[in-house]
Short mmCIF file of C-alpha atoms in Angstrom, two decimals:
data_model
loop_
_atom_site.label_atom_id
_atom_site.label_comp_id
_atom_site.label_asym_id
_atom_site.label_seq_id
_atom_site.Cartn_x
_atom_site.Cartn_y
_atom_site.Cartn_z
CA MET A 1 59.22 -69.27 -11.17
CA ILE A 2 55.90 -67.50 -10.82
CA GLU A 3 53.53 -68.52 -8.05
CA LEU A 4 50.39 -70.26 -9.28
CA GLU A 5 46.96 -70.13 -7.71
CA HIS A 6 45.86 -73.53 -6.46
CA SER A 7 42.46 -72.65 -5.07
CA PRO A 8 39.66 -74.99 -6.17
CA LEU A 9 37.53 -71.84 -6.39
CA GLY A 10 40.23 -69.63 -7.91
CA GLY A 11 39.83 -66.94 -10.52
CA SER A 12 41.07 -68.95 -13.50
CA GLY A 13 38.00 -71.22 -13.30
CA ALA A 14 35.51 -68.62 -12.09
CA LYS A 15 33.49 -68.50 -15.32
CA ARG A 16 33.07 -72.27 -15.16
CA TRP A 17 32.07 -72.80 -11.54
CA LEU A 18 29.97 -69.64 -11.32
CA ASN A 19 27.89 -70.97 -14.22
CA CYS A 20 28.14 -74.71 -13.55
CA GLY A 21 28.33 -75.74 -9.91
CA GLY A 22 28.37 -79.39 -10.94
CA SER A 23 31.84 -79.09 -12.46
CA PHE A 24 33.31 -77.99 -9.11
CA LEU A 25 31.33 -80.47 -7.02
CA LEU A 26 32.19 -83.44 -9.25
CA HIS A 27 35.85 -82.45 -9.54
CA ARG A 28 36.12 -82.13 -5.76
CA ALA A 29 34.51 -85.55 -5.29
CA LEU A 30 36.94 -87.15 -7.76
CA LEU A 31 39.92 -85.44 -6.11
CA GLU A 32 38.84 -86.65 -2.66
CA ALA A 33 38.46 -90.18 -4.04
CA GLY A 34 41.85 -90.03 -5.76
CA GLU A 35 40.21 -90.59 -9.15
CA ALA A 36 40.74 -87.19 -10.80
CA GLU A 37 42.72 -87.25 -14.03
CA ASP A 38 45.48 -84.72 -14.71
CA THR A 39 44.14 -82.52 -17.52
CA SER A 40 47.05 -80.09 -17.72
CA SER A 41 48.24 -79.61 -21.29
CA ASP A 42 51.45 -78.65 -23.00
CA PHE A 43 49.73 -75.42 -24.07
CA ALA A 44 49.00 -74.54 -20.44
CA LYS A 45 52.60 -75.22 -19.43
CA LEU A 46 53.86 -73.10 -22.32
CA GLY A 47 51.53 -70.32 -21.17
CA THR A 48 52.98 -70.47 -17.65
CA ALA A 49 56.49 -70.20 -19.09
CA ALA A 50 55.42 -67.18 -21.18
CA HIS A 51 54.10 -65.52 -18.01
CA GLU A 52 57.49 -66.08 -16.36
CA LEU A 53 59.27 -64.37 -19.26
CA ALA A 54 56.84 -61.45 -19.20
CA SER A 55 57.19 -60.90 -15.47
CA GLN A 56 60.99 -60.94 -15.67
CA CYS A 57 60.90 -58.40 -18.51
CA LEU A 58 58.67 -56.06 -16.49
CA ILE A 59 60.69 -56.39 -13.30
CA GLU A 60 64.07 -55.95 -14.99
CA GLU A 61 62.89 -53.41 -17.64
CA ARG A 62 64.11 -55.61 -20.49
CA GLU A 63 62.71 -56.65 -23.87
CA PRO A 64 61.58 -60.26 -24.53
CA TRP A 65 63.95 -60.59 -27.53
CA GLU A 66 66.88 -60.18 -25.12
CA PHE A 67 65.99 -63.61 -23.72
CA ILE A 68 66.01 -65.51 -27.05
CA GLY A 69 67.55 -68.91 -26.36
CA SER A 70 66.89 -68.69 -22.63
CA ASP A 71 64.92 -71.37 -20.82
CA PHE A 72 61.77 -70.82 -18.77
CA SER A 73 60.31 -73.94 -17.14
CA GLY A 74 61.61 -76.14 -19.92
CA TYR A 75 60.57 -73.90 -22.83
CA LYS A 76 62.98 -71.84 -24.90
CA VAL A 77 62.35 -68.28 -26.02
CA GLY A 78 62.36 -68.33 -29.81
CA TYR A 79 60.27 -68.86 -32.90
CA GLY A 80 59.88 -72.63 -32.94
CA GLU A 81 56.52 -74.36 -32.63
CA ARG A 82 57.11 -75.19 -28.95
CA ASP A 83 58.94 -71.98 -28.10
CA ILE A 84 57.82 -68.88 -26.22
CA ASN A 85 57.22 -66.30 -28.93
CA PRO A 86 59.06 -63.13 -27.81
CA ASP A 87 57.03 -60.92 -30.18
CA ALA A 88 53.76 -62.00 -28.57
CA VAL A 89 55.10 -61.44 -25.06
CA ALA A 90 56.41 -58.03 -26.18
CA VAL A 91 52.86 -56.92 -27.01
CA TYR A 92 51.83 -57.62 -23.42
CA VAL A 93 54.98 -56.15 -21.85
CA ASN A 94 54.77 -52.94 -23.90
CA HIS A 95 51.09 -52.54 -23.06
CA CYS A 96 51.78 -52.88 -19.33
CA GLU A 97 54.73 -50.50 -19.55
CA ALA A 98 52.44 -47.88 -21.09
CA ILE A 99 50.17 -48.13 -18.02
CA TRP A 100 52.94 -48.13 -15.41
CA PRO A 101 54.65 -44.71 -15.13
CA ARG A 102 57.37 -45.99 -12.75
CA ASP A 103 57.20 -42.71 -10.85
CA GLY A 104 56.85 -44.32 -7.45
CA LYS A 105 53.41 -42.79 -6.92
CA GLY A 106 51.28 -45.86 -7.54
CA THR A 107 51.09 -49.52 -6.53
CA VAL A 108 52.10 -52.21 -9.05
CA LEU A 109 51.45 -55.96 -8.92
CA ILE A 110 53.36 -58.38 -11.18
CA GLU A 111 52.35 -62.06 -10.93
CA LYS A 112 51.14 -61.28 -7.43
CA THR A 113 49.20 -63.99 -5.60
CA ILE A 114 46.58 -62.63 -3.21
CA ALA A 115 44.81 -64.83 -0.65
CA LEU A 116 42.03 -63.45 1.55
CA PRO A 117 40.89 -66.28 3.86
CA GLU A 118 39.15 -63.77 6.13
CA LEU A 119 36.56 -63.31 3.36
CA HIS A 120 36.55 -66.94 2.18
CA PRO A 121 39.08 -69.77 2.71
CA ASP A 122 39.36 -70.35 -1.04
CA LEU A 123 39.44 -66.70 -2.16
CA ARG A 124 42.82 -66.73 -3.86
CA GLY A 125 44.25 -65.78 -7.24
CA THR A 126 47.31 -64.52 -9.10
CA VAL A 127 47.15 -61.11 -10.78
CA ASP A 128 49.27 -61.04 -13.94
CA PHE A 129 49.62 -57.26 -13.95
CA GLY A 130 47.87 -54.70 -11.81
CA TYR A 131 48.45 -51.01 -11.16
CA TRP A 132 46.51 -48.38 -9.26
CA SER A 133 46.94 -44.88 -7.94
CA PRO A 134 44.40 -42.53 -6.33
CA LYS A 135 44.73 -40.10 -9.25
CA ARG A 136 44.70 -42.53 -12.20
CA GLY A 137 42.43 -45.38 -11.17
CA LEU A 138 42.86 -49.16 -11.11
CA PHE A 139 44.25 -51.10 -14.09
CA LEU A 140 44.29 -54.88 -14.38
CA ARG A 141 45.58 -56.89 -17.34
CA ASP A 142 45.52 -60.65 -17.85
CA TYR A 143 47.83 -62.33 -20.37
CA LYS A 144 46.53 -65.21 -22.49
CA ASN A 145 49.23 -67.00 -24.49
CA GLY A 146 46.85 -69.35 -26.32
CA ALA A 147 45.95 -69.02 -29.99
CA GLY A 148 42.57 -69.20 -31.67
CA ILE A 149 40.41 -68.84 -28.55
CA TYR A 150 39.24 -65.26 -28.10
CA VAL A 151 38.31 -64.21 -24.57
CA SER A 152 36.25 -61.05 -24.12
CA PRO A 153 36.99 -58.75 -21.16
CA PHE A 154 33.40 -57.50 -20.91
CA ASP A 155 31.74 -58.73 -17.70
CA ASN A 156 34.55 -61.29 -17.54
CA GLU A 157 34.28 -63.29 -14.31
CA GLN A 158 38.01 -63.95 -14.05
CA LEU A 159 38.90 -60.26 -14.36
CA LEU A 160 36.20 -59.27 -11.86
CA TYR A 161 37.50 -61.91 -9.44
CA TYR A 162 41.08 -60.55 -9.65
CA ALA A 163 39.88 -56.93 -9.42
CA PHE A 164 37.90 -57.84 -6.30
CA LEU A 165 41.08 -59.36 -4.84
CA MET A 166 43.05 -56.17 -5.57
CA VAL A 167 40.38 -53.98 -4.03
CA SER A 168 39.87 -56.15 -0.94
CA ASP A 169 43.64 -56.32 -0.33
CA SER A 170 43.99 -52.52 -0.13
CA SER A 171 42.63 -50.39 2.71
CA TRP A 172 42.51 -47.32 0.44
CA LEU A 173 40.61 -49.09 -2.35
CA LYS A 174 38.16 -50.69 0.08
CA ALA A 175 37.19 -47.19 1.22
CA GLY A 176 37.37 -45.64 -2.26
CA PRO A 177 34.47 -43.89 -4.02
CA ASP A 178 32.00 -46.00 -6.01
CA ASP A 179 32.81 -44.11 -9.22
CA PHE A 180 36.57 -44.72 -8.94
CA PRO A 181 37.60 -45.87 -12.46
CA VAL A 182 38.56 -49.50 -13.04
CA SER A 183 40.11 -50.63 -16.36
CA LEU A 184 40.06 -54.37 -17.10
CA GLY A 185 41.66 -55.96 -20.16
CA ILE A 186 42.94 -59.25 -21.59
CA VAL A 187 46.07 -59.24 -23.74
CA GLN A 188 46.01 -62.20 -26.12
CA PRO A 189 48.44 -61.45 -28.98
CA ASN A 190 48.65 -65.02 -30.27
CA ASN A 191 44.92 -65.13 -30.95
CA LEU A 192 44.58 -65.92 -34.65
CA GLY A 193 48.18 -64.76 -35.10
CA VAL A 194 47.25 -61.08 -35.05
CA PHE A 195 49.18 -58.81 -32.69
CA GLU A 196 46.65 -56.18 -31.72
CA GLU A 197 46.00 -53.91 -28.78
CA PRO A 198 43.63 -55.58 -26.32
CA GLU A 199 40.01 -54.69 -25.85
CA ILE A 200 39.39 -52.86 -22.60
CA TRP A 201 36.33 -52.91 -20.38
CA ASN A 202 35.97 -49.79 -18.24
CA THR A 203 33.88 -50.18 -15.11
CA THR A 204 33.86 -48.78 -11.57
CA LEU A 205 35.03 -49.69 -8.11
CA GLY A 206 31.42 -49.81 -6.93
CA HIS A 207 30.53 -52.43 -9.54
CA VAL A 208 33.54 -54.60 -8.65
CA VAL A 209 32.74 -54.51 -4.93
CA SER A 210 29.03 -55.19 -5.44
CA TRP A 211 29.81 -58.14 -7.73
CA GLY A 212 32.25 -59.55 -5.21
CA PHE A 213 29.88 -59.42 -2.24
CA ASP A 214 26.59 -60.08 -4.05
CA VAL A 215 27.67 -62.70 -6.62
CA LEU A 216 31.12 -64.14 -5.97
CA LEU A 217 31.25 -64.78 -2.23
CA PRO A 218 27.68 -66.17 -1.92
CA ARG A 219 28.39 -68.62 -4.76
CA MET A 220 31.69 -69.70 -3.22
CA THR A 221 30.01 -70.25 0.15
CA GLU A 222 27.18 -72.23 -1.44
CA LEU A 223 29.55 -74.55 -3.33
CA LYS A 224 31.85 -74.98 -0.35
CA LYS A 225 29.06 -76.30 1.91
CA THR A 226 27.33 -78.46 -0.74
CA ARG A 227 28.36 -82.12 -0.66
CA ASP A 228 25.85 -83.92 -2.88
CA VAL A 229 26.20 -83.74 -6.68
CA ASP A 230 22.92 -83.61 -8.58
CA ALA A 231 22.36 -83.74 -12.35
CA SER A 232 20.61 -80.37 -12.11
CA ASP A 233 23.91 -78.80 -10.93
CA PHE A 234 25.39 -79.19 -14.42
CA VAL A 235 24.92 -76.33 -16.89
CA SER A 236 26.61 -76.48 -20.29
CA GLY A 237 27.99 -73.55 -22.26
CA GLU A 238 31.22 -71.93 -23.42
CA HIS A 239 32.65 -72.46 -19.94
CA CYS A 240 32.79 -76.22 -20.65
CA GLN A 241 35.91 -75.77 -22.78
CA PHE A 242 38.43 -76.01 -19.95
CA CYS A 243 36.39 -78.15 -17.56
CA PRO A 244 38.59 -80.75 -15.79
CA VAL A 245 35.69 -83.24 -15.58
CA LEU A 246 34.10 -82.73 -18.98
CA LEU A 247 34.08 -86.43 -19.87
CA ASP A 248 32.43 -87.24 -16.54
CA CYS A 249 29.67 -84.64 -17.00
CA PRO A 250 26.27 -86.42 -17.01
CA LYS A 251 24.70 -83.65 -19.13
CA LEU A 252 27.26 -84.01 -21.93
CA GLN A 253 27.29 -87.79 -21.66
CA GLU A 254 23.53 -87.86 -22.11
CA ALA A 255 23.73 -85.57 -25.14
CA PHE A 256 26.43 -87.69 -26.75
CA LYS A 257 24.56 -90.95 -26.17
CA THR A 258 21.37 -89.39 -27.51
CA PHE A 259 23.14 -88.51 -30.76
CA ALA A 260 25.01 -91.81 -30.97
CA ASP A 261 21.96 -93.99 -30.34
CA GLY A 262 19.09 -92.07 -31.86
CA THR A 263 20.05 -90.58 -35.22
CA GLU A 264 19.86 -93.70 -37.41
CA PHE A 265 16.37 -92.78 -38.61
CA VAL A 266 16.68 -89.01 -38.31
CA GLU A 267 14.49 -88.43 -41.39
CA MET A 268 11.57 -90.05 -39.54
CA LEU A 269 11.80 -87.79 -36.49
CA THR A 270 9.02 -85.35 -35.72
CA ASP A 271 9.76 -81.62 -35.68
CA ALA A 272 9.73 -81.68 -31.89
CA GLU A 273 12.22 -84.57 -31.80
CA VAL A 274 14.49 -82.80 -34.31
CA SER A 275 14.37 -79.72 -32.11
CA ASP A 276 15.34 -81.75 -29.05
CA PHE A 277 18.27 -83.34 -30.87
CA TYR A 278 19.48 -80.04 -32.27
CA ALA A 279 19.37 -78.39 -28.84
CA ARG A 280 21.88 -81.02 -27.66
CA LYS A 281 24.16 -80.71 -30.68
CA GLU A 282 26.74 -78.44 -29.06
CA ASP A 283 26.94 -80.55 -25.90
CA ALA A 284 27.54 -83.66 -28.00
CA ARG A 285 30.28 -81.86 -29.94
CA ARG A 286 31.97 -80.72 -26.72
CA PHE A 287 31.97 -84.26 -25.37
CA MET A 288 33.28 -85.70 -28.64
CA SER A 289 36.11 -83.19 -28.79
CA ALA A 290 37.21 -84.01 -25.24
CA LEU A 291 36.83 -87.75 -25.89
CA GLU A 292 39.09 -87.49 -28.95
CA LYS A 293 41.82 -85.66 -26.99
CA VAL A 294 41.74 -88.05 -24.04
CA THR A 295 41.77 -91.14 -26.26
CA TYR A 296 44.74 -89.77 -28.20
CA ALA A 297 46.65 -88.90 -25.01
CA ARG A 298 46.09 -92.34 -23.50
CA LEU A 299 47.11 -94.20 -26.66
CA VAL A 300 50.27 -92.11 -26.95
CA GLY A 301 50.94 -92.82 -23.28
CA GLY A 302 50.79 -96.57 -23.89
CA SER A 303 47.24 -97.43 -22.81
CA GLU A 304 45.24 -100.09 -24.64
CA ILE A 305 41.88 -98.74 -25.85
CA ALA A 306 39.96 -101.66 -27.35
CA SER A 307 37.85 -99.63 -29.78
CA ALA A 308 40.59 -97.25 -30.98
CA LYS A 309 44.13 -97.16 -32.33
CA LEU A 310 46.79 -94.68 -33.42
CA VAL A 311 47.36 -94.33 -37.16
CA ALA A 312 49.72 -92.22 -39.21
CA LYS A 313 48.19 -88.81 -39.80
CA ARG A 314 46.88 -88.36 -43.31
CA GLY A 315 48.93 -85.77 -45.16
CA SER A 316 48.43 -83.74 -48.31
CA ARG A 317 50.31 -84.34 -51.52
CA ALA A 318 53.22 -82.01 -52.19
CA TRP A 319 55.34 -81.14 -55.22
CA LYS A 320 58.81 -82.46 -56.00
CA ASP A 321 61.65 -80.07 -56.76
CA GLY A 322 61.35 -78.63 -60.27
CA ALA A 323 57.58 -79.10 -60.41
CA GLN A 324 56.72 -75.41 -60.76
CA ALA A 325 58.89 -74.86 -63.85
CA ALA A 326 57.52 -77.98 -65.53
CA LEU A 327 53.89 -77.19 -64.76
CA VAL A 328 54.12 -73.57 -65.86
CA GLU A 329 55.77 -74.65 -69.11
CA ALA A 330 53.05 -77.21 -69.78
CA LEU A 331 49.99 -75.36 -68.47
CA GLY A 332 50.96 -71.68 -68.45
CA ASP A 333 49.00 -69.41 -66.11
CA ASN A 334 46.56 -72.24 -65.38
CA ALA A 335 49.22 -73.80 -63.16
CA MET A 336 49.13 -70.90 -60.72
CA THR A 337 46.77 -69.29 -58.26
CA ALA A 338 48.89 -66.17 -58.05
CA PRO A 339 51.44 -66.18 -56.61
CA VAL A 340 51.23 -69.83 -55.49
CA LEU A 341 51.44 -73.04 -57.50
CA LYS A 342 48.15 -74.94 -57.45
CA SER A 343 47.97 -78.15 -55.42
CA PRO A 344 48.29 -81.59 -57.07
CA ALA A 345 44.54 -82.12 -56.55
CA GLU A 346 43.75 -78.83 -58.32
CA ILE A 347 46.16 -79.55 -61.19
CA GLU A 348 44.77 -83.01 -61.95
CA LYS A 349 41.27 -81.57 -62.26
CA LEU A 350 42.36 -79.34 -65.16
CA SER A 351 42.81 -82.00 -67.81
CA SER A 352 44.28 -85.39 -68.62
CA ARG A 353 47.61 -83.62 -69.05
CA GLY A 354 47.18 -82.22 -65.54
CA LYS A 355 46.56 -85.72 -64.16
CA ALA A 356 49.76 -86.96 -65.75
CA LEU A 357 51.78 -84.06 -64.36
CA ALA A 358 50.30 -84.53 -60.87
CA LEU A 359 51.28 -88.20 -61.01
CA GLU A 360 54.80 -87.40 -62.24
CA PHE A 361 55.68 -84.49 -59.96
CA GLY A 362 53.42 -85.01 -56.95
CA PHE A 363 54.27 -87.17 -53.94
CA MET A 364 52.92 -87.99 -50.49
CA PRO A 365 55.27 -86.79 -47.72
CA GLU A 366 56.01 -89.04 -44.79
CA SER A 367 53.53 -88.69 -41.94
CA SER A 368 54.36 -85.93 -39.48
CA GLY A 369 52.24 -87.25 -36.62
CA TYR A 370 49.43 -89.49 -35.46
CA SER A 371 45.68 -89.41 -35.21
CA VAL A 372 43.05 -91.63 -33.60
CA ALA A 373 40.96 -94.03 -35.65
CA LEU A 374 38.46 -96.76 -34.84
CA ALA A 375 39.98 -100.20 -34.33
CA GLY A 376 38.34 -101.43 -37.55
CA ASP A 377 39.92 -98.71 -39.72
CA LYS A 378 41.85 -100.15 -42.70
CA ARG A 379 44.96 -98.13 -41.93
CA PRO A 380 47.60 -100.02 -39.92
CA ALA A 381 48.09 -99.19 -36.27
CA VAL A 382 51.30 -97.38 -35.38
CA LYS A 383 53.18 -97.13 -32.12
CA PRO A 384 54.80 -93.82 -31.22
CA PRO A 385 58.44 -93.87 -30.15
CA SER A 386 59.15 -93.98 -26.44
CA ASN A 387 60.52 -90.95 -24.62
CA ALA A 388 63.87 -92.70 -24.36
CA SER A 389 64.17 -93.35 -28.09
CA THR A 390 63.02 -89.82 -28.91
CA PHE A 391 65.69 -88.39 -26.64
CA ALA A 392 68.34 -90.68 -28.11
CA ALA A 393 67.51 -89.42 -31.60
CA PHE A 394 68.48 -85.91 -30.56
CA ALA A 395 71.50 -86.85 -28.45
CA GLY A 396 74.58 -85.01 -29.61
CA SER A 397 72.64 -82.46 -31.63
CA SER A 398 74.07 -78.99 -30.95
CA GLU A 399 70.60 -77.50 -31.31
CA TYR A 400 69.47 -79.34 -28.18
CA GLU A 401 72.62 -79.04 -26.08
CA GLY A 402 71.78 -77.68 -22.66
CA PHE A 403 68.04 -77.70 -23.36
#
């Protein structure tokens, strides 16, 4: 199992706490009071498992597909929805292999945790892949297993943090020339489902060192010695996305309450008031998104939330077997949006004949999940199965033997 960084001021959260000191200060206060909520997600755990597969491939010089069916921290390598995709990991592994000549003349780091308490007690992080040699320069690559969230390497605080760790951990690099080349990149093959080569940001050793001593360490020292949390410490932005105390953030709470309480007569607002509301729009959206996820998680976990309930997820109508032949015979080319059969909703808009066919051959599949609704919603509340009953349903299935 790979070693994880556990520093409260570690590299994985650098973008957040460098931009918003309040997130760190509030999270620390909640942790010390024993009131912090576990915000780790299944996606994060899957990402950790993918890192384990990648590191084993690099160390053993093997391909990810060779591990199909193998288990890493409770996740199988395969092509299921909750599996570690070997094709995505292969993009990362192949990219790192192209950097690493394996000639014994350079230094390589694979899931290497570096701690430098002599510079700061919390200066600690895990480098996914790093390589450097006096002749070739320094290369650092970070693997992101998540989909749909693009992370740019340019001036990326997390990459700069890890590069500063690499440099500060090496006597040669610490004394290296300012123009020594540094190549920083993020490999994120699952992003939007497109396997592409990562974008690379080329900088210099001098820039990394200056950033570390002029930006990183002073900020870490400032946050470490600060005890009081003030509303002015909170700064919203893209870094809010993975904040562990997002729902406790006074800035986002204020924005949400402003929208919830003050938009009933929006048409009567002055231009200045409209401007003030609109400036808070993104903060309100961030809070609402986090609120939805937390409410869902607590309801699934068995909590009673007075204003909310779980309901069966609304699905889309589908076609019964034999529908395509019948629709094409009755409607000809109008039944298709080449090369796919039109949806029941699209067919019934064509004509009265289309409505009849949609009624005859269309059906609503059983719900495949749950969503959150207000307590007053007309849909009946549902209760998800317990872990025990879910496990019992799969007992004896050969697909899950040994999982």
